[in-house]
Each structure stands twice: as C-alpha cells, then as structure tokens.
Coordinates of C-alpha atoms and ligand atoms in Angstrom, one line a residue:
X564 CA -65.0 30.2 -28.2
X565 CA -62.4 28.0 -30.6
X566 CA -59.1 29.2 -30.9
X567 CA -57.2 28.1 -33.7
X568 CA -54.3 26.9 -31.5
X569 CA -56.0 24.1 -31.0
X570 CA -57.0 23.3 -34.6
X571 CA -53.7 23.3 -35.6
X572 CA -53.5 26.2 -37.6
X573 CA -51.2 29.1 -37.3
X574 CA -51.4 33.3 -37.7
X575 CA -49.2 34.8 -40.1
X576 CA -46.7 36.3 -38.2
X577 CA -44.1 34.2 -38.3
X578 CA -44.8 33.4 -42.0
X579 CA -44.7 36.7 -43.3
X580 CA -41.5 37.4 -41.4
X581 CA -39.5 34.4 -43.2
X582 CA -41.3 35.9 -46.2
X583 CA -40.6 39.5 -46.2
X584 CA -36.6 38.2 -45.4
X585 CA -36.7 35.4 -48.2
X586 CA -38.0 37.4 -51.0
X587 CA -40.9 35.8 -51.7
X588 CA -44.7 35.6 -50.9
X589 CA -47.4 33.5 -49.2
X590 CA -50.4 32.1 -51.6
X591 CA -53.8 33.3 -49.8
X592 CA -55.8 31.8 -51.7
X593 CA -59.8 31.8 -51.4
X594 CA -61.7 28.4 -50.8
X595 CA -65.7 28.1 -50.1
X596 CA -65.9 24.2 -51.2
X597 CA -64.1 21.0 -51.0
X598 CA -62.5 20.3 -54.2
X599 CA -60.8 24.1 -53.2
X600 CA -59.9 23.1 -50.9
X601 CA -58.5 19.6 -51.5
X602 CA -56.8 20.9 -54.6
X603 CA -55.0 24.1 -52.5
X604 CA -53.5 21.7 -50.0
X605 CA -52.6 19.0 -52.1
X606 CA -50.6 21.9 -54.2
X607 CA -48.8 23.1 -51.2
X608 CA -48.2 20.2 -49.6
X609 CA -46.5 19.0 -52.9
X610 CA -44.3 22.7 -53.6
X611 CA -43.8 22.2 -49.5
X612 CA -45.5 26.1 -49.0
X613 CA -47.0 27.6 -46.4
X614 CA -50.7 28.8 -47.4
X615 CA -53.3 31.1 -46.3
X616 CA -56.9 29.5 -46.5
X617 CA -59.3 32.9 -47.3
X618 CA -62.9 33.1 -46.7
X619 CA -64.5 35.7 -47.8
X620 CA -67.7 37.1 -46.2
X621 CA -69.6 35.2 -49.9
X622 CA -68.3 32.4 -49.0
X623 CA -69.0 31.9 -45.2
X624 CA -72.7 32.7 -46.6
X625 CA -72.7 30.2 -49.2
X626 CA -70.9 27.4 -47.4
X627 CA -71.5 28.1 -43.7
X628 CA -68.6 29.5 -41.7
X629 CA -69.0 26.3 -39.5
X630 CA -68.2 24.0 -42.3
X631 CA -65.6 25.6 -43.3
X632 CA -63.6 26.1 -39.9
X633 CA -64.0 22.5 -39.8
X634 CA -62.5 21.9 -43.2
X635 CA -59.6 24.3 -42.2
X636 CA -58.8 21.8 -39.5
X637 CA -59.4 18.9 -41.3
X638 CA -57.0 20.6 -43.9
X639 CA -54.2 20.4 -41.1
X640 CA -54.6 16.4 -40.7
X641 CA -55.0 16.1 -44.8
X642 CA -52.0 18.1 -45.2
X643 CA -50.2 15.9 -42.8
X644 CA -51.2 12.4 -44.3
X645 CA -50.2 13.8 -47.8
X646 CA -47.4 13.6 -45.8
X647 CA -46.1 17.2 -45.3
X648 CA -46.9 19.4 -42.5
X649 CA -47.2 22.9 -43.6
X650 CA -48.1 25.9 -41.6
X651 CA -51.4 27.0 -42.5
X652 CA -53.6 29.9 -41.3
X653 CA -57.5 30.6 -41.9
X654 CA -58.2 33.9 -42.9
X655 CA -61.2 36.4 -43.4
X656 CA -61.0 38.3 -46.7
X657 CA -62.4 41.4 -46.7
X658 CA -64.5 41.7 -43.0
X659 CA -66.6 44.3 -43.9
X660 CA -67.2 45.6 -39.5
X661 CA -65.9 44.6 -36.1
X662 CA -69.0 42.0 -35.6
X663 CA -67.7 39.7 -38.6
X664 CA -64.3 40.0 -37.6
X665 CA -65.1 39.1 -33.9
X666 CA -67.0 35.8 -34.8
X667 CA -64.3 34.7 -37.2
X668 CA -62.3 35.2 -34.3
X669 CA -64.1 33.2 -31.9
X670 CA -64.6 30.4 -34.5
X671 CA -61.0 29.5 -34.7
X672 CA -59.4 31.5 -37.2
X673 CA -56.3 32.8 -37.0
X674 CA -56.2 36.1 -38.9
X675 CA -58.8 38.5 -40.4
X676 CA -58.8 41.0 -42.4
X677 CA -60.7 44.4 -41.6
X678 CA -61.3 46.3 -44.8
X679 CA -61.8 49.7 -43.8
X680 CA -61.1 51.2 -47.0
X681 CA -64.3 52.7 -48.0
X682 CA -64.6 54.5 -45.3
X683 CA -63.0 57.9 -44.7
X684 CA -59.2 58.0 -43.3
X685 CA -60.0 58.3 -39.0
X686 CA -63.2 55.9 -39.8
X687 CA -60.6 53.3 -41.1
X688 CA -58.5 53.9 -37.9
X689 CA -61.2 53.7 -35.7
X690 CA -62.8 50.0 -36.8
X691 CA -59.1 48.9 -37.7
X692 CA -57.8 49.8 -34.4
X693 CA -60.9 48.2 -32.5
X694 CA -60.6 44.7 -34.5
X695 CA -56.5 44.7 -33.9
X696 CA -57.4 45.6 -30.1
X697 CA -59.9 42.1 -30.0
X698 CA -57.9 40.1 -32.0
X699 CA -54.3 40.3 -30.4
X700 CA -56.0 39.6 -27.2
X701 CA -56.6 36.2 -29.0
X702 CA -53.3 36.3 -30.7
X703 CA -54.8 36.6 -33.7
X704 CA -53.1 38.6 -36.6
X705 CA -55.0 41.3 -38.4
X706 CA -54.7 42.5 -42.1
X707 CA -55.6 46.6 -43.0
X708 CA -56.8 48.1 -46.0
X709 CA -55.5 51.7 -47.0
X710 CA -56.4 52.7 -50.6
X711 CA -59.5 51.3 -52.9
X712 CA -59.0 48.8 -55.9
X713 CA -61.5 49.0 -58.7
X714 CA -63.8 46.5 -60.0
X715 CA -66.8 44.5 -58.6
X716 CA -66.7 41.0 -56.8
X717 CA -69.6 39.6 -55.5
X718 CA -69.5 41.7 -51.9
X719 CA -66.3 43.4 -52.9
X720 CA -67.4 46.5 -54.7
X721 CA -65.5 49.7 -56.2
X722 CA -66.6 51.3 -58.9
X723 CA -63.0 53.6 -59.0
X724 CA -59.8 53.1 -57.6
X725 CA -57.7 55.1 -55.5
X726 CA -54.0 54.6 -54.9
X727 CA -52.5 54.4 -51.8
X728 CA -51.6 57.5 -50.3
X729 CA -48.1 56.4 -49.3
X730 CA -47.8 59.3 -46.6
X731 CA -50.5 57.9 -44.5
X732 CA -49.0 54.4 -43.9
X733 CA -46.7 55.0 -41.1
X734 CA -49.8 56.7 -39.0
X735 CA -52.3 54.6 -40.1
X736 CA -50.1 51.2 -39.2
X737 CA -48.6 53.1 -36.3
X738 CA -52.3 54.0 -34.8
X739 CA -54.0 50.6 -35.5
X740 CA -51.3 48.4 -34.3
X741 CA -51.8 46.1 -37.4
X742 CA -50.1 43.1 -38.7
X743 CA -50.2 43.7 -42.2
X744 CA -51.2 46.2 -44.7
X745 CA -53.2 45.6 -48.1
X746 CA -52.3 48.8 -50.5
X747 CA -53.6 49.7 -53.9
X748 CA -50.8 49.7 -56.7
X749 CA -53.0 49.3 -59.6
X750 CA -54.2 45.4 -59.1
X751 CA -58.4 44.6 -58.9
X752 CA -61.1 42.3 -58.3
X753 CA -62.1 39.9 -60.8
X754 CA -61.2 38.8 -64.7
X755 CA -61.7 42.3 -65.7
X756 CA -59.4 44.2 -64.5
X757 CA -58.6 46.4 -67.1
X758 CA -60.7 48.2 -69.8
X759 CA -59.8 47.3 -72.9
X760 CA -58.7 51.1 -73.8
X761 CA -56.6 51.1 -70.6
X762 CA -54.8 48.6 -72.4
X763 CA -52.3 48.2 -75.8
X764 CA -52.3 44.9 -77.7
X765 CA -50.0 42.5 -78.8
X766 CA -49.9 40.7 -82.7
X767 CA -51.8 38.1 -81.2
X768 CA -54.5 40.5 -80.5
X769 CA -53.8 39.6 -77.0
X770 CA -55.0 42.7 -74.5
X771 CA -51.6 44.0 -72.5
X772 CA -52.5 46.3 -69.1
X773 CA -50.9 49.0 -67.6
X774 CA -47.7 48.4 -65.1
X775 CA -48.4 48.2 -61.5
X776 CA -47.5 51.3 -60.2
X777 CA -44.3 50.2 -58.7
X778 CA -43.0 53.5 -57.6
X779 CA -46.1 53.5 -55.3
X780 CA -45.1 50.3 -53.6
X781 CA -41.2 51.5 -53.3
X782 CA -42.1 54.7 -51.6
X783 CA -44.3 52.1 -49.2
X784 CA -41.3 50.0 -48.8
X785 CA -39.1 53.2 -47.5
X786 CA -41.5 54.1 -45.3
X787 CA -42.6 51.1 -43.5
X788 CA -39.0 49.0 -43.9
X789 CA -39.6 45.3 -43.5
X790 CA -43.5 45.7 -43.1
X791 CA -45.8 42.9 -44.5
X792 CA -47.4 44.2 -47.6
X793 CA -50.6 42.3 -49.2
X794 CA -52.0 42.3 -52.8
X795 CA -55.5 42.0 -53.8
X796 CA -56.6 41.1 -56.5
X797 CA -53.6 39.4 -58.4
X798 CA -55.0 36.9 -60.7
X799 CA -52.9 36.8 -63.8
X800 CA -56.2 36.0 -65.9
X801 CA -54.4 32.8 -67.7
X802 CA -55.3 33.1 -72.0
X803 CA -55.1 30.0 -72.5
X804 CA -57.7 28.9 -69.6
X805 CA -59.4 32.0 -70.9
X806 CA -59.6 30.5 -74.2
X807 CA -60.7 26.7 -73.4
X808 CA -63.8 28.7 -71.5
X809 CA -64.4 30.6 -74.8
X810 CA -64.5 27.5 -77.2
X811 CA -66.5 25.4 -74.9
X812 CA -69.4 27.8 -74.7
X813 CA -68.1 30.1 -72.0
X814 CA -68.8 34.1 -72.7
X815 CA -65.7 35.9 -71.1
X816 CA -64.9 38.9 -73.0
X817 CA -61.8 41.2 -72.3
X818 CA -60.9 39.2 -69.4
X819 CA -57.5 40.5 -68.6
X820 CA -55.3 40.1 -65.6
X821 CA -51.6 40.9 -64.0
X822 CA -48.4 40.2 -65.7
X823 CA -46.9 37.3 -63.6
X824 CA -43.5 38.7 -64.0
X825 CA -45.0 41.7 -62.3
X826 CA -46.2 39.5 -59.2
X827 CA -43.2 37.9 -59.5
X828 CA -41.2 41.2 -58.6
X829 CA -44.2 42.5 -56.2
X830 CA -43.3 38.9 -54.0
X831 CA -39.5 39.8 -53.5
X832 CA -40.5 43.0 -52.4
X833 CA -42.1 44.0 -49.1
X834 CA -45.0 42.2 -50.8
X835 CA -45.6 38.7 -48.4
X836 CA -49.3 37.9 -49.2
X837 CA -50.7 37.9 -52.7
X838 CA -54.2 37.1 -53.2
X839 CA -55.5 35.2 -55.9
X840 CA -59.1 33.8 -56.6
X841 CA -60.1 34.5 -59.9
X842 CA -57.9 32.6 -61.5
X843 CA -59.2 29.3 -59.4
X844 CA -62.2 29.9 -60.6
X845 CA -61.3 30.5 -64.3
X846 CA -59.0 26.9 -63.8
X847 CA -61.9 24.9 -62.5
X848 CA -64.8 26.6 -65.0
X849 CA -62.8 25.6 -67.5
X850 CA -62.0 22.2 -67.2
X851 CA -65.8 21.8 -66.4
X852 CA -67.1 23.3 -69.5
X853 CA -64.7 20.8 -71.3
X854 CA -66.1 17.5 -69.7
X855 CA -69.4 19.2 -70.4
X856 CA -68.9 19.4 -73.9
X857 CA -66.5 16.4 -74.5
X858 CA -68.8 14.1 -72.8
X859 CA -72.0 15.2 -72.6
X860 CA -73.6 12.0 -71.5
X861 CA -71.7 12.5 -67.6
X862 CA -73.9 13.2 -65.2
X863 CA -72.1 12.3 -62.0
X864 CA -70.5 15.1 -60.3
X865 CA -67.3 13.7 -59.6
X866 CA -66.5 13.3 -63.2
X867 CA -66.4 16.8 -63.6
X868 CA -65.5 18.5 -60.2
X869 CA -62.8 16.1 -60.5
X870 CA -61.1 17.3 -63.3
X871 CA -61.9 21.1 -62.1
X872 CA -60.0 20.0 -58.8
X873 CA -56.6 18.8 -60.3
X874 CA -56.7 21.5 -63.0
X875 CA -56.9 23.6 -60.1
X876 CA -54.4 21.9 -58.0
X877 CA -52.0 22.2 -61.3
X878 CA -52.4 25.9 -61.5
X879 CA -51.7 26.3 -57.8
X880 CA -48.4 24.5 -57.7
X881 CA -47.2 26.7 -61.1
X882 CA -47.9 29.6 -58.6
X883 CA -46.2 28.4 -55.8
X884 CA -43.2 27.7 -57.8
X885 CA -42.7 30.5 -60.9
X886 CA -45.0 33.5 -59.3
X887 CA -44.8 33.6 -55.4
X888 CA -41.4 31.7 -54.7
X889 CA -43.2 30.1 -51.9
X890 CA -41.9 26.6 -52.7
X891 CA -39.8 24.8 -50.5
X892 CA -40.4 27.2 -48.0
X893 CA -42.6 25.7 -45.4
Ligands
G3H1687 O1 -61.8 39.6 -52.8 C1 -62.7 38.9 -53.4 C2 -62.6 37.5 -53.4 O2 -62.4 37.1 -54.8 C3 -63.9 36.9 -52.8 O3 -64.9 36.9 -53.7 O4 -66.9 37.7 -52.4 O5 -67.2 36.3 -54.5 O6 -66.3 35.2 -52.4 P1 -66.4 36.5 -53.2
13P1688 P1 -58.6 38.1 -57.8 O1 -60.0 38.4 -58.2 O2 -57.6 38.9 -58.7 O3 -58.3 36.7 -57.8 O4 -58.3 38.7 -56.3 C1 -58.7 38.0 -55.2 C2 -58.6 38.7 -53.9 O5 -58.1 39.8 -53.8 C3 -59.3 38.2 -52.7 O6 -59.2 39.0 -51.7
ZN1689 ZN1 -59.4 41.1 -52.2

C-alpha cells in the first residue's frame, strides 16, 4: 500500500473548490509516456496551474501502472526544479469496476474515477457508492459518471449518447457520496466527434458542430449549486494541427472537435475539470509526421519525440491560458 501523501501529490478537493469559486477549470490531461508527461508539467509549471495527471485503464496496460506512479512522483520533484511547485493529482480515467479503482488506490493515486455509466441507474449507485466508500477511507477523491458520451476510444466505447438526466443528480451524488460528477452535454471521445451531417460549414469549407447543450449543464448547476462538474471529451480538434497531419501523409477525415469559446464558458461555470487527450495526440502526430517528411534521413528518436514534446508542451500552455483559465492559479 502507497498513499499518495507521501509522493507528494494531492486529491482534488481543494483544487476544484478554488476552481468552482474562480471561474475557471483544472487541465486533466491524459499521459502514458514520458515526453507526455515532461511536456504537461513543463506547461503548467510555466502558466503556474494546477494539473490533473490521467491514466486511463489503455494506458496503465501499455505503460505499466508501476511506471507511471513513479513518473507521477518524479513529476512532483521535476515540477519543483523547473522551479514551481504546483499541486498535482494522479488520476484514473474511466475505471471500468471496483478492482481497478482499488489498486489505483493502493498504488498511490490520489483520485479515480468510477465510470458507471453503462450500466443501468441503481447499478451505477451501487459500484459508485462502493469505490467512494474505499477510497475516502484513503482520502482519496472519486469522480462519477451519470449520462453516456458517444464515440469510440480505445477502451472507452459508446456507440450513442445519452444526456444527462438532470433530475437524477442530486440522488445519484447524494447516494454515492462522490466528489465530482462527469455529465454528458454533447462533448465525445476522440477527433470525431461529430458526423459531418450533424454539422453546417463555414466558406472555408471548415466543419462547424452543434452547441453544447448548455441549458443541460444550467439546470445541473441549479440543482447541485457549487458542485464540481467534469467534461469528457473536450478536445477542440485544432485545423490547423489537423491540416499539417493531412499534408504530411496523415489520413484524418472529418475530424472535428469543441468550440474553445464553448469550453471556455463550460470552465467558468460549475465546470472545474475538463478533459482533454485527443488533442495531445493530434499536437505530437503532427509534428512527427513533419520531421518524418522534412528529414527523412533522422532516425534517432529524440529528433522526433522531441519536437512532438514541445509542440505538445505549446498546445498545453495555450490551454492553460485562453481555454481553462487555469493560469496563475496554482
Ligand atoms: O477517455 C479516453 C481517453 O482519451 C483515454 O484513451 O483509452 O486510448 O488511453 P485510451
Ligand atoms: P478527448 O478525446 O476529447 O481528448 O477526451 C479525453 C477524455 O475525455 C479523457 O477521459
Ligand atoms: Zn473521458
């Protein structure tokens, strides 16, 4: 048994207090290597924000949950010779059952997420309820799902969305005794989170999405007043990033994300933890694909993960700053 207290990391209540009173959200955003890593803390070390490190259930597989504890608590020392010392917490994204939950817990992190959503409304209380029950024991904090978000994402799978029903939040937060709640307003998993006939288009060609249903997350807010609200799947997609991919022998087609003036106005609501991944990934394939094709002749590694890390590190920072308002708040 680790506990995080003694890695240096922290849970999230206190952050998503200051955040649901300042207006503005904390980054969680997903890490399964080191240049993620590297990049994430050198970003909000440098805005000075507090950060959420995510694993998801893929990426404890592909990396080893082990490793990446460890780089969670090297994180805390890196952050602090960067020379900022940020809070940061460890995260699961989207434990599927109690067991994963419980070793995350007893590894040293220091808040998980149960995603109950699939299952039916009292199965979702009853797992959610059991996971907040082992985890507070441990002072760890614990993130609920209510509602489904559409698209598919490696172990995150939905074929159709379902909003959240905004008359079962009080019961269901009242009943499981958790921390936070993740709700589904319209966002999804992945670069494709629209079909393009969901969608109108600008002159550019350029696909524009439905809004968020925003009268969803009000009626939320009324009902659960001062509550930490979470966001999946709020990658904004970037065009341009989008575009580099394309010309360098990338295939994404109709990739299309959220508005960030929309995440913008989600973070100075009741919203305190937006989740972004995709994005990341679309930052650092991007800038790989470039050295690939502008120097073909590189063959060491660094050459291009390096490149991948400080796009990445770029992109995180613009976040921090224009999209959460998490700058300058740690
Ligand atoms: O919510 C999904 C995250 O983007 C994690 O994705 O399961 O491919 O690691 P992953
Ligand atoms: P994106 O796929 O939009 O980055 O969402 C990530 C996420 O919700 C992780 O839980
Ligand atoms: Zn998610």
């Amino acid at each position: 048994m680790t506990s995080y207290k003694d890695l240096g990391l922290v849970n999230t209540k206190e952050m998503f207090a200051k955040a649901v009173k300042g207006g503005y959200a904390i980054p969680a955003y997903n890490f399964n290597n080191m240049e993620q890593m590297q990049a994430i803390i050198q970003a909000c070390v440098e805005t000075k924000s507090p950060v959420i490190l995510q694993v998801s259930a893929g990426a404890r597989q592909y990396a080893n949950q082990t490793l990446l504890r460890y780089m969670a608590q090297g994180a805390v020392e890196y952050a602090k010779e960067l020379g900022y010392n940020i809070p940061i917490a460890l995260h699961l994204d989207h434990g599927a059952d109690f067991e994963i939950c419980k070793a995350c817990v007893d590894s040293g992190f220091s808040s998980v997420m149960i995603d109950g959503s699939h299952h039916p409304y009292e199965k979702n209380i009853e797992i959610t309820k059991k996971v907040v029950e082992y985890a507070h024991a441990h002072d760890v904090t614990v993130e609920g799902e209510l509602g489904v978000l559409a698209g598919v994402e490696d172990d995150v799978v939905a074929e159709k969305s379902t909003y959240t029903k905004p008359e079962e939040v009080e019961d269901f937060v009242s009943k499981t005794g958790v921390d936070s709640l993740a709700i589904s307003i319209g966002t999804s998993h992945g670069a494709n989170k629209f079909k393009p006939e969901q969608c109108t288009r600008n002159a550019e060609g350029i696909l524009i999405p439905p809004p968020l249903r925003f009268d969803i997350l009000e009626e939320i807010e009324k009902r659960l007043p001062g509550f930490p609200i979470v966001l999946h799947g709020s990658s904004s997609v970037p065009q341009d990033l989008v575009k580099v991919i394309n010309e360098h022998g990338g295939k994404m087609a109709d990739a299309v994300g959220i508005p960030e003036e929309q995440l913008r106005k989600a973070a100075k609501s009741a919203v305190c933890k937006i989740n972004i991944d995709s994005d990341g990934r679309i930052a650092m394939t991007a800038a790989v694909r470039k050295v690939f094709v502008d120097s073909p002749g590189e063959f060491d590694p660094r050459k291009f993960l390096g490149p991948a890390r400080d796009s990445l590190k770029e992109l995180y920072k613009l976040k921090n700053i224009n999209v959460l308002g998490s700058a300058n708040q740690a």
